[in-house]
Short mmCIF file of C-alpha atoms and ligand atoms in Angstrom, two decimals:
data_model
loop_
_atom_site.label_atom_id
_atom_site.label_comp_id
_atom_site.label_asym_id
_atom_site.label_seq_id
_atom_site.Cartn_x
_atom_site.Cartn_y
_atom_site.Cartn_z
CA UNK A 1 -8.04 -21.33 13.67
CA UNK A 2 -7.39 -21.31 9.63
CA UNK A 3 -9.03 -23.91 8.05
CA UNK A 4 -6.52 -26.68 6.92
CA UNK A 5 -6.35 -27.19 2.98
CA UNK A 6 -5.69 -30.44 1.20
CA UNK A 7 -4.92 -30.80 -2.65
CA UNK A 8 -4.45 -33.48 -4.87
CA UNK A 9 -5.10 -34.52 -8.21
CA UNK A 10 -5.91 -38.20 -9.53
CA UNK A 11 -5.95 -39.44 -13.29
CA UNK A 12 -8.24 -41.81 -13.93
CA UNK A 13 -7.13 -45.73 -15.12
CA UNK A 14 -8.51 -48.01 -17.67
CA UNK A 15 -8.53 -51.69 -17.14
CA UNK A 16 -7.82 -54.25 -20.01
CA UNK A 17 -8.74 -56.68 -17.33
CA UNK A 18 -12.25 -55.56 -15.94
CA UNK A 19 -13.48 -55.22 -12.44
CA UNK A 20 -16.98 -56.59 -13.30
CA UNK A 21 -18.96 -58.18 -10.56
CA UNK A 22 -18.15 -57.80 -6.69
CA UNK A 23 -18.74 -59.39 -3.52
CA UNK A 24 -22.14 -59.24 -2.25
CA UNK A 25 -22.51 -56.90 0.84
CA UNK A 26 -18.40 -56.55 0.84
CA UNK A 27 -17.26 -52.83 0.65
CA UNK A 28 -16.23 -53.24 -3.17
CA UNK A 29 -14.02 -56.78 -3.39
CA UNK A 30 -14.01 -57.59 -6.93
CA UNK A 31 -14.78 -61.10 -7.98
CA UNK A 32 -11.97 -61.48 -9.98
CA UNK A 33 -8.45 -59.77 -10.35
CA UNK A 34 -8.11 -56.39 -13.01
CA UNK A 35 -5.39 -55.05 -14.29
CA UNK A 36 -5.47 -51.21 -15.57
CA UNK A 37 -3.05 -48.61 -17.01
CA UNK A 38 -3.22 -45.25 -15.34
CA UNK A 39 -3.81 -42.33 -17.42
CA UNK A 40 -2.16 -38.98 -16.80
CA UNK A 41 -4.21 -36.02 -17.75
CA UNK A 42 -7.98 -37.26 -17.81
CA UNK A 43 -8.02 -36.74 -14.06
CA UNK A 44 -10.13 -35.53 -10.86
CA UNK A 45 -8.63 -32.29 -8.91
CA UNK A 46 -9.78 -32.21 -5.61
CA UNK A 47 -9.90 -29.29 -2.39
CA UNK A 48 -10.66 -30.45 1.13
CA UNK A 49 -10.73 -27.56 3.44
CA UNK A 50 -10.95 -28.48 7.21
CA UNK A 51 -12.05 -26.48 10.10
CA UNK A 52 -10.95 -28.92 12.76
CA UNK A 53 -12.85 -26.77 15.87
CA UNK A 54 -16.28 -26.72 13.76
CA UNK A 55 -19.18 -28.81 14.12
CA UNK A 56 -19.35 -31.94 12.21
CA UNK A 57 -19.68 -31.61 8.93
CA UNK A 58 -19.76 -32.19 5.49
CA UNK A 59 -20.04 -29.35 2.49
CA UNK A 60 -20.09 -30.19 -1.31
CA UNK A 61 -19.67 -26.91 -2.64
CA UNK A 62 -20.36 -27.58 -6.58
CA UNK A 63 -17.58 -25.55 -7.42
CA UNK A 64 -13.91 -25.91 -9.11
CA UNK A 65 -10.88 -25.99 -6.68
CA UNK A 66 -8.56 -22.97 -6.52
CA UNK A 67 -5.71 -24.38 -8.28
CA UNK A 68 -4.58 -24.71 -11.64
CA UNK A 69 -2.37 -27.87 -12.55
CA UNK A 70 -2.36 -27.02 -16.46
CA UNK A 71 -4.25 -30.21 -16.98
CA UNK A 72 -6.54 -28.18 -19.29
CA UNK A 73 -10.25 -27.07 -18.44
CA UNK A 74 -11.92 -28.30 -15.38
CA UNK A 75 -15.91 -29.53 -15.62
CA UNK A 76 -17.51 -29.94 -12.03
CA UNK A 77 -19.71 -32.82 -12.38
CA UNK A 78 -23.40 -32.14 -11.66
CA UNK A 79 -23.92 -34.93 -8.10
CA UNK A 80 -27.07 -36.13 -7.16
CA UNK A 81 -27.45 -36.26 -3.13
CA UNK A 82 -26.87 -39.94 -3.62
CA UNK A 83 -23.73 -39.24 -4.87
CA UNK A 84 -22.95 -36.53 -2.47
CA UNK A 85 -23.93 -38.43 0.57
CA UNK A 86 -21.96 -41.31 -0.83
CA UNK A 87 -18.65 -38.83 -0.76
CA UNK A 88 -19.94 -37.72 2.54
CA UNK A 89 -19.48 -41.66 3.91
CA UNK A 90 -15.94 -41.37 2.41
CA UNK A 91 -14.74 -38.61 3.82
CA UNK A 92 -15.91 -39.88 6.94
CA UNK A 93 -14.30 -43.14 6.98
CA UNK A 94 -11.44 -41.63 5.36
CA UNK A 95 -11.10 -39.63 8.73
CA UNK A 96 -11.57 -42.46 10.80
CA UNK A 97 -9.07 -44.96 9.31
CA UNK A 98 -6.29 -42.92 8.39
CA UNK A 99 -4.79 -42.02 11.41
CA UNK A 100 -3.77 -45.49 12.01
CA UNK A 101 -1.85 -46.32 8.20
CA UNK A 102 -0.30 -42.91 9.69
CA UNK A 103 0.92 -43.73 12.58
CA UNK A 104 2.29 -47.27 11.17
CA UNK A 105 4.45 -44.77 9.37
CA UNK A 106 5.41 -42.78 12.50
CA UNK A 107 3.17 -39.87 10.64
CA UNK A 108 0.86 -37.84 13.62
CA UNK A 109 -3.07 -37.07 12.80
CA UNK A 110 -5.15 -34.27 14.20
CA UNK A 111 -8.10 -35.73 15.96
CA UNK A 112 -11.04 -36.93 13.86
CA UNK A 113 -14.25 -34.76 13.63
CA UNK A 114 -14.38 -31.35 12.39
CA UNK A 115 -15.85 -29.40 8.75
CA UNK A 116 -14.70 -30.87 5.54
CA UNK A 117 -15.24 -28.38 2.73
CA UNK A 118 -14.75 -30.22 -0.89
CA UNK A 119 -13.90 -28.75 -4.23
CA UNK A 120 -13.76 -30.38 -6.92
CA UNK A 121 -13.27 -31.37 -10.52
CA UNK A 122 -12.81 -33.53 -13.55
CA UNK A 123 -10.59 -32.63 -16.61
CA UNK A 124 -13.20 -34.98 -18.56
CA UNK A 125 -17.41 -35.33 -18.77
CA UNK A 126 -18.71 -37.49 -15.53
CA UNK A 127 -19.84 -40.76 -16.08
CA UNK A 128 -19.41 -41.42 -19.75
CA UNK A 129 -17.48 -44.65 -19.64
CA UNK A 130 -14.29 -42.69 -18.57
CA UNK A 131 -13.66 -43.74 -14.90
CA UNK A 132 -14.87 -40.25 -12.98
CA UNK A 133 -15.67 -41.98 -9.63
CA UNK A 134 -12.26 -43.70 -9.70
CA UNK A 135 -10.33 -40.54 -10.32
CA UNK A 136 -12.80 -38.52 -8.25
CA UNK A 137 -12.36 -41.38 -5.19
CA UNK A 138 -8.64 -41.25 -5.00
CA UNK A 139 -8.60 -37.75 -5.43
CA UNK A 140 -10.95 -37.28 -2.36
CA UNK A 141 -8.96 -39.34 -0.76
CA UNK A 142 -5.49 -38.01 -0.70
CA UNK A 143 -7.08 -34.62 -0.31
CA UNK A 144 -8.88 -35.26 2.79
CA UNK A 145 -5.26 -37.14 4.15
CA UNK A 146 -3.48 -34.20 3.67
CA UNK A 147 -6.29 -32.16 5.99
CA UNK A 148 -5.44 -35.40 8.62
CA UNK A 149 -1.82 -35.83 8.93
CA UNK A 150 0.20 -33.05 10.83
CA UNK A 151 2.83 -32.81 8.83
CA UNK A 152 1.51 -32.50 5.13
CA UNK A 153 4.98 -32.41 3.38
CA UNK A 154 6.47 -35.79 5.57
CA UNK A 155 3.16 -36.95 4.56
CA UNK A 156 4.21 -35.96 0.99
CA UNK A 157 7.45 -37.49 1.16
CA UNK A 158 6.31 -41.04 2.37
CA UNK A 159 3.44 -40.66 0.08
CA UNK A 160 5.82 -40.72 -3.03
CA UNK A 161 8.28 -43.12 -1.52
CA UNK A 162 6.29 -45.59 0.17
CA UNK A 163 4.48 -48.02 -2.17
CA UNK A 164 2.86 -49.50 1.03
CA UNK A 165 1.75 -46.40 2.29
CA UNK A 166 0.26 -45.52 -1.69
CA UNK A 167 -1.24 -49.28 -1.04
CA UNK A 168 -3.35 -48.82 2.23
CA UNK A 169 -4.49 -45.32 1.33
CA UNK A 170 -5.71 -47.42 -2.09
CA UNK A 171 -7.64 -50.03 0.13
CA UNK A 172 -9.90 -47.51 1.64
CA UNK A 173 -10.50 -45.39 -2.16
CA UNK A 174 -10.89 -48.56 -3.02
CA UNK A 175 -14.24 -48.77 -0.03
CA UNK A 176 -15.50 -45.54 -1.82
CA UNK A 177 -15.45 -46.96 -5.35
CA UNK A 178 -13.42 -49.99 -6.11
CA UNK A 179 -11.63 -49.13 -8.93
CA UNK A 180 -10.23 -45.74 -7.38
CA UNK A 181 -7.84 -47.94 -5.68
CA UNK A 182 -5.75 -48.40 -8.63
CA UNK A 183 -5.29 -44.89 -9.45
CA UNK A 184 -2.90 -44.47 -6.56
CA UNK A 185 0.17 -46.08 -8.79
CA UNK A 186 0.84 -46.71 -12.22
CA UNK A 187 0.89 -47.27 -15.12
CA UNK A 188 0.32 -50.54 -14.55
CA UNK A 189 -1.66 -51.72 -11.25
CA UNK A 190 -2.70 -55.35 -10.86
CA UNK A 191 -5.62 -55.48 -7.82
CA UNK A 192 -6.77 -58.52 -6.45
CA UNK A 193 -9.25 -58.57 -3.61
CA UNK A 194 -7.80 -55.57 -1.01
CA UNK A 195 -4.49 -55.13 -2.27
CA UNK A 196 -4.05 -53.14 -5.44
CA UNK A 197 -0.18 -52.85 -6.45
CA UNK A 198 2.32 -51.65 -9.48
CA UNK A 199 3.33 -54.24 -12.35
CA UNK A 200 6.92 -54.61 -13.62
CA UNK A 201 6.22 -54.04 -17.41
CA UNK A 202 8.74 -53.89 -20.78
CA UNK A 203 6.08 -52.60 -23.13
CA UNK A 204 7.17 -48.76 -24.72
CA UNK A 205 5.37 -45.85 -22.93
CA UNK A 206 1.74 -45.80 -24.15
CA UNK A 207 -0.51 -42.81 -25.82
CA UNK A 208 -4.40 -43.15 -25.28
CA UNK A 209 -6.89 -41.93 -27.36
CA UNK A 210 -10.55 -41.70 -26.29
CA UNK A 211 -13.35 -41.76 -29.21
CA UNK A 212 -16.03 -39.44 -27.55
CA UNK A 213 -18.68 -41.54 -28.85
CA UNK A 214 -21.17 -39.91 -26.11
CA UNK A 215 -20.08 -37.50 -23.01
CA UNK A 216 -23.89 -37.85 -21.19
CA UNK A 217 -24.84 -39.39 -18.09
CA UNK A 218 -24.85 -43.56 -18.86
CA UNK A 219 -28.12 -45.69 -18.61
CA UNK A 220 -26.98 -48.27 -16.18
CA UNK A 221 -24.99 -47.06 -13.66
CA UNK A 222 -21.50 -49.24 -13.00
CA UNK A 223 -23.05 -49.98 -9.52
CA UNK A 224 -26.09 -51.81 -11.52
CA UNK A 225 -23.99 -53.20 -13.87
CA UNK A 226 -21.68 -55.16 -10.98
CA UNK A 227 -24.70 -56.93 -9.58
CA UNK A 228 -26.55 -57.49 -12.92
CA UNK A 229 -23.72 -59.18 -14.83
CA UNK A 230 -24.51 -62.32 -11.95
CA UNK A 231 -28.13 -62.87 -13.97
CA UNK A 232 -26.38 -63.31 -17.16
CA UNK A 233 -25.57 -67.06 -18.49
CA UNK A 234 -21.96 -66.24 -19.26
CA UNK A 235 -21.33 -65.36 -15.79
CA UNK A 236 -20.80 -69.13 -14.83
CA UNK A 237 -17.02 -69.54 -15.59
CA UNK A 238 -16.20 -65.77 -15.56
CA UNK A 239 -14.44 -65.41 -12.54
CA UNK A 240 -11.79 -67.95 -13.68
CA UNK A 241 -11.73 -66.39 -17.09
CA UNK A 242 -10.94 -63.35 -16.22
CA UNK A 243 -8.50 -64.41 -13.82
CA UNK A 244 -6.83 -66.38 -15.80
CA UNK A 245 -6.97 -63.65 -18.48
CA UNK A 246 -5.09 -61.44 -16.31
CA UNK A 247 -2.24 -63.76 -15.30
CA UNK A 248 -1.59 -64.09 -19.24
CA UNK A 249 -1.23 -60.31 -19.24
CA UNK A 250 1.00 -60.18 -16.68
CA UNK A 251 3.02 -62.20 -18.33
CA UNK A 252 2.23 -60.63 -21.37
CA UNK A 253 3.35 -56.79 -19.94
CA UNK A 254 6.59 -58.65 -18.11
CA UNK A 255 8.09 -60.10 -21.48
CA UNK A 256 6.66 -56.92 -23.00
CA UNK A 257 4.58 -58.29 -25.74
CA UNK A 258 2.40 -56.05 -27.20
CA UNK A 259 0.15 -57.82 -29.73
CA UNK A 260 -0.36 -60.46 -27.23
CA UNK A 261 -2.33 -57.50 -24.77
CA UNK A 262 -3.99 -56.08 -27.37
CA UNK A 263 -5.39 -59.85 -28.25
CA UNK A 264 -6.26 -60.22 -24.72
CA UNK A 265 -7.48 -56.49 -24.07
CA UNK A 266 -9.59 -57.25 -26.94
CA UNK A 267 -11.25 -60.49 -26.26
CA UNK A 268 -11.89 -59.02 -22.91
CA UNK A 269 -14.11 -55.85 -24.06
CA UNK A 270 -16.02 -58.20 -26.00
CA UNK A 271 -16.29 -60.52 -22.76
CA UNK A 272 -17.46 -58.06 -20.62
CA UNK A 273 -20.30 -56.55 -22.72
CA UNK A 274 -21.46 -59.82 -23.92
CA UNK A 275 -22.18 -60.22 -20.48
CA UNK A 276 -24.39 -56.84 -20.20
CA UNK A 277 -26.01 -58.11 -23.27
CA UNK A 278 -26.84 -61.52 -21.66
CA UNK A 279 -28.09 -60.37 -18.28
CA UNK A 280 -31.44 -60.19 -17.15
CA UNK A 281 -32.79 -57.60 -18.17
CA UNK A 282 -30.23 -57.13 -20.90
CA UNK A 283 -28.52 -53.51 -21.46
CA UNK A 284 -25.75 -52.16 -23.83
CA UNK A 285 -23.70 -49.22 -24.04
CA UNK A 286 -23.27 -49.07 -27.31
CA UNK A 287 -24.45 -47.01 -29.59
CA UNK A 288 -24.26 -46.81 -33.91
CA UNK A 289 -20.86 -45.13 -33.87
CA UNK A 290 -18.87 -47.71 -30.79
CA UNK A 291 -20.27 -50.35 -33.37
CA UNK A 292 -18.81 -48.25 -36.37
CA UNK A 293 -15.55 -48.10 -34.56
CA UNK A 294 -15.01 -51.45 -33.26
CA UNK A 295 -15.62 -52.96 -36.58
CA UNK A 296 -13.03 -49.95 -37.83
CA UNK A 297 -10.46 -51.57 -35.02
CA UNK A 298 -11.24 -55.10 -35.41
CA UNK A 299 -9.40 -54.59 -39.08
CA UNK A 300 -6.65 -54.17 -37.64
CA UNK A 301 -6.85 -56.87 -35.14
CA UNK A 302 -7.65 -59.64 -37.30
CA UNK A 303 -4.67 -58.38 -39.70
CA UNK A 304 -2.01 -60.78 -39.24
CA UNK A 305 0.23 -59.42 -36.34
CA UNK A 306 3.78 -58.18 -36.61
CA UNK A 307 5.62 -57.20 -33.43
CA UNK A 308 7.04 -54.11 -36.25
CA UNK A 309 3.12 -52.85 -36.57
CA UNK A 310 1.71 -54.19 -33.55
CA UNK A 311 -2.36 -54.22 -33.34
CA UNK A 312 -3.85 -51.24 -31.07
CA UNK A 313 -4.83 -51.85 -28.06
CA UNK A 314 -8.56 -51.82 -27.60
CA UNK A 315 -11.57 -51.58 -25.43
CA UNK A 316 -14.44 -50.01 -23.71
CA UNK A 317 -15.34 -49.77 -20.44
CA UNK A 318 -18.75 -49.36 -19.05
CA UNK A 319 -20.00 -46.89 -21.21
CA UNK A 320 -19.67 -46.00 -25.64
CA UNK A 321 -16.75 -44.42 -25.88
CA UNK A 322 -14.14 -46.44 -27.51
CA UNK A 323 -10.67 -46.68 -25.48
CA UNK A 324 -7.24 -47.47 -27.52
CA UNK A 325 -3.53 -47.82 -26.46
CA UNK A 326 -0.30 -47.43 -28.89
CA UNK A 327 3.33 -47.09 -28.34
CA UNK A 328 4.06 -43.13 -28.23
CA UNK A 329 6.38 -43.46 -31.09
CA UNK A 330 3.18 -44.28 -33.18
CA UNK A 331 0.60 -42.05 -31.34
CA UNK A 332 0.64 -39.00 -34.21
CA UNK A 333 0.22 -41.64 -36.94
CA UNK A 334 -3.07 -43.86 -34.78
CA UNK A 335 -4.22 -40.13 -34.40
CA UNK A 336 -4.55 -38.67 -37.94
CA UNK A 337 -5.76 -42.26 -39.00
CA UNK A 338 -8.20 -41.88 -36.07
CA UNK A 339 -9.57 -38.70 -37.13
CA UNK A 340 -9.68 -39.55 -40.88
CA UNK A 341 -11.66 -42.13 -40.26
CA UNK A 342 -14.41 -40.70 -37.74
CA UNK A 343 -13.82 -37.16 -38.02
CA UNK A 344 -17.33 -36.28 -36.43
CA UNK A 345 -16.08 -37.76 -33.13
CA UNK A 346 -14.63 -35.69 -30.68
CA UNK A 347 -11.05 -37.39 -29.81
CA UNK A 348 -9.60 -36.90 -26.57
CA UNK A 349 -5.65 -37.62 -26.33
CA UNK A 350 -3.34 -38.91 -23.05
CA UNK A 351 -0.68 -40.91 -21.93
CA UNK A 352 0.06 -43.21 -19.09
CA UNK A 353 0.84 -41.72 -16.22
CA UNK A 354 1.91 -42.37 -12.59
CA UNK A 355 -1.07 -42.15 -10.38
CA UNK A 356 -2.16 -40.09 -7.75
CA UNK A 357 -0.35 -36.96 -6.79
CA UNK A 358 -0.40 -34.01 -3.99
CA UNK A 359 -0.64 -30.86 -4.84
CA UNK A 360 1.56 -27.96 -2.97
C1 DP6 B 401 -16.46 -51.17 -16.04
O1 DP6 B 401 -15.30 -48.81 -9.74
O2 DP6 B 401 -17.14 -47.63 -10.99
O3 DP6 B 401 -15.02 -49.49 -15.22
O4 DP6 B 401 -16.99 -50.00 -7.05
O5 DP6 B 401 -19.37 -49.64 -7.69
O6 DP6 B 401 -17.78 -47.70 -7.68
P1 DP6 B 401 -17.96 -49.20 -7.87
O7 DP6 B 401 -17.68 -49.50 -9.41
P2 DP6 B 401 -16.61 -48.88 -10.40
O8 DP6 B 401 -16.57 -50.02 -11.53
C2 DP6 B 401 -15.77 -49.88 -12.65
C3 DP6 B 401 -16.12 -50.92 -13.63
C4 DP6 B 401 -15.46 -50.81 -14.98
C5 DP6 B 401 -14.30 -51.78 -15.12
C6 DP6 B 401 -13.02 -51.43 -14.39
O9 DP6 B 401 -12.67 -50.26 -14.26
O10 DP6 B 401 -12.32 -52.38 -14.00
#
C-alpha cells in the first residue's frame, strides 16, 4: 500500500499578551489569557508520510519536506532526542484523538497505528525567541490529520470553513506546545485555558519586523522559563495583570486603537522579563544590542502619541530579538529607519497572516 502523505505549513504568532506560567502537571493550560498576532511567512513546513500496514512507528528524518511554498529558504532545526521523542508523543496522541473531532464533523479516519515519517522545516533559526515549537506544533499537527482522515480534501474544506473544527485541532497543538494552538487562526487569536479563538479587530493590516539580535539556541528554554517565573516576587498579582491586560486589548483591537496596543504591548514585554529577572535564580535574554534597541524604541514610545504617527508596536518574547508591529502603509518607512539605525543587525520582514494552512 502507498504510504499516505500529509502537508501543511504553519506561521508562527507573537503574543503582545504572554503565555508565561502554566498549570502545574496540566498538558500546557496557561495561567492567564494571551493574545497573539499570527505571522505569515516566518513559518514551520511539515511532511507526515504514513504507512498505515507497518509496524508502529515513529521516524524523524532530519531532512526538508519535498515541497516548495515560496516562503523563502527552509533551515531544518538540529532536535535533540528530547525534542524528538517529545514530537513522537504528539504524533501519537495526535492519532489517537483525532478521529473523534472527525467524526463530530461526519469526516471518516483510518484506524490508528501505523509508520509516521516526518519532514520538516522552519523558514526562520530554531529557538531564538521566534516561536519555532509553536509553528513547528501546529504544523505537525495538521500534517499528521491529513495522513488520518479519509478524505484529505473534505478534510480541507471543513478545515478552512469550520472555525470549530480549526479550534479542537488547536486544543491538542496546543498539548504539544501551548502556544501552537494559536497558530491555527489569525491574525488575531485570544486563548484562554483550552479554547484558543479569532478576535474581531479594526486596526490596518500589520508589517513585522524582527531585529535578529541573536539566531542561536536560547539559555533557558521556554519550558524552564514557565515554571521559573512562579519563584519570582512579581509573580504574586500576575495572573490578574495580565488578564486584565488582555481584556484592555481586546478592547483596544475592537475600537481599533493603535497607540493604546502598542502602550499595552509595551508595558507587557517589560512585565514579562522583569519577571525572568526577578526569579530565582534570575536569567535574561537580553543581550547589549535588545538593550540598544529598546532604548532606540522607547523614543518613540514616550513621544507624545498621535493616532496620525502612532507609536510601534513593541516587544520580545522569550529570547533577544526585538519584535515590532506597524500599519503596512508605514512598513517601508519603520524599515529604512530600522536599518539606519542598527544596520549591523540582520532584519527579518513579515506580515500578519491567517494561520495554519494545508498544503495540496
Ligand atoms: C514567551 O509555547 O514555547 O513565547 O507550552 O512549554 O511549549 P510550551 O511553551 P511555549 O511558550 C511560549 C512562551 C512565550 C510567550 C507566548 O508565546 O505567549
Amino acid at each position: 500500500m502507498n504510504p499516505i502523505i500529509g502537508r501543511a505549513r504553519a506561521p508562527s504568532n507573537i503574543a503582545l499578551i504572554k503565555y508565561m506560567g502554566k498549570k502545574e502537571g496540566s498538558a500546557n493550560l496557561p495561567e492567564n489569557s494571551s493574545i497573539s498576532l499570527t505571522l505569515n511567512s516566518l513559518c514551520t513546513l511539515a511532511e507526515v508520510s504514513r504507512e498505515l500496514d507497518g509496524p508502529v512507528e515513529f521516524q524523524w528524518t532530519g531532512e526538508a519536506p519535498e515541497f516548495v511554498t515560496g516562503d523563502g529558504p527552509v533551515l531544518v532545526p538540529q532536535l535533540q532526542d528530547e525534542a524528538i521523542s517529545k514530537i513522537q508523543s504528539h504524533v501519537r496522541r495526535t492519532d489517537r484523538e483525532v478521529p473523534a473531532i472527525l467524526k463530530h464533523f461526519g469526516l471518516e479516519s483510518f484506524p490508528p497505528g501505523g509508520r509516521f515519517i516526518l519532514k520538516s522545516a522552519n523558514t526562520f533559526p530554531a529557538a531564538s525567541g521566534i516561536a519555532s515549537s509553536a509553528s513547528a506544533f501546529a504544523a505537525i499537527t495538521l500534517a499528521t490529520t491529513l495522513t488520518i482522515a479519509c478524505d484529505k480534501e473534505l478534510f480541507s474544506r471543513a478545515f478552512k470553513s469550520e472555525p470549530k473544527l480549526r479550534s479542537l485541532l488547536a486544543a491538542i497543538s496546543r498539548q504539544g506546545s501551548g502556544s501552537s494552538c494559536r497558530s491555527f487562526d489569525g491574525p488575531w487569536v485570544f486563548w484562554e485555558n483550552e479554547q484558543a479563538e479569532k478576535l474581531e479587530s479594526r486596526l490596518p493590516e500589520l508589517a513585522h519586523f524582527v531585529l535578529l539580535v541573536s539566531a542561536s539556541e536560547k539559555s533557558v528554554s521556554s519550558s524552564t522559563a514557565h515554571h521559573r517565573v512562579k519563584s519570582s516576587p512579581l509573580w504574586s498579582g500576575r495572573v490578574d495583570r495580565a488578564n486584565a491586560r488582555a481584556q484592555q486589548l481586546k478592547t483596544a483591537l475592537a475600537s481599533g486603537d493603535l497607540n493604546q496596543v502598542a502602550r499595552l504591548s509595551w508595558s507587557e514585554c517589560w512585565e514579562m522579563h522583569s519577571l525572568f529577572h526577578t526569579a530565582e535564580p534570575p536569567f535574561t535574554y537580553w543581550q547589549p544590542q535588545t538593550i540598544g534597541a529598546l532604548n532606540w524604541f522607547s523614543a518613540f514610545l514616550n513621544s507624545p502619541a498621535s493616532a496620525a504617527n502612532p507609536f510601534p508596536i513593541v516587544t520580545l518574547d522569550a529570547g533577544p530579538n526585538l519584535h515590532c508591529l506597524v500599519p503596512l502603509e508605514a512598513a517601508a518607512d519603520w524599515e529604512q529607519r530600522i536599518r539606519t539605525a542598527f544596520p549591523d543587525t540582520v532584519l527579518l520582514c513579515d506580515r500578519q497572516g491567517k494561520g495554519a494552512e494545508v498544503i495540496s
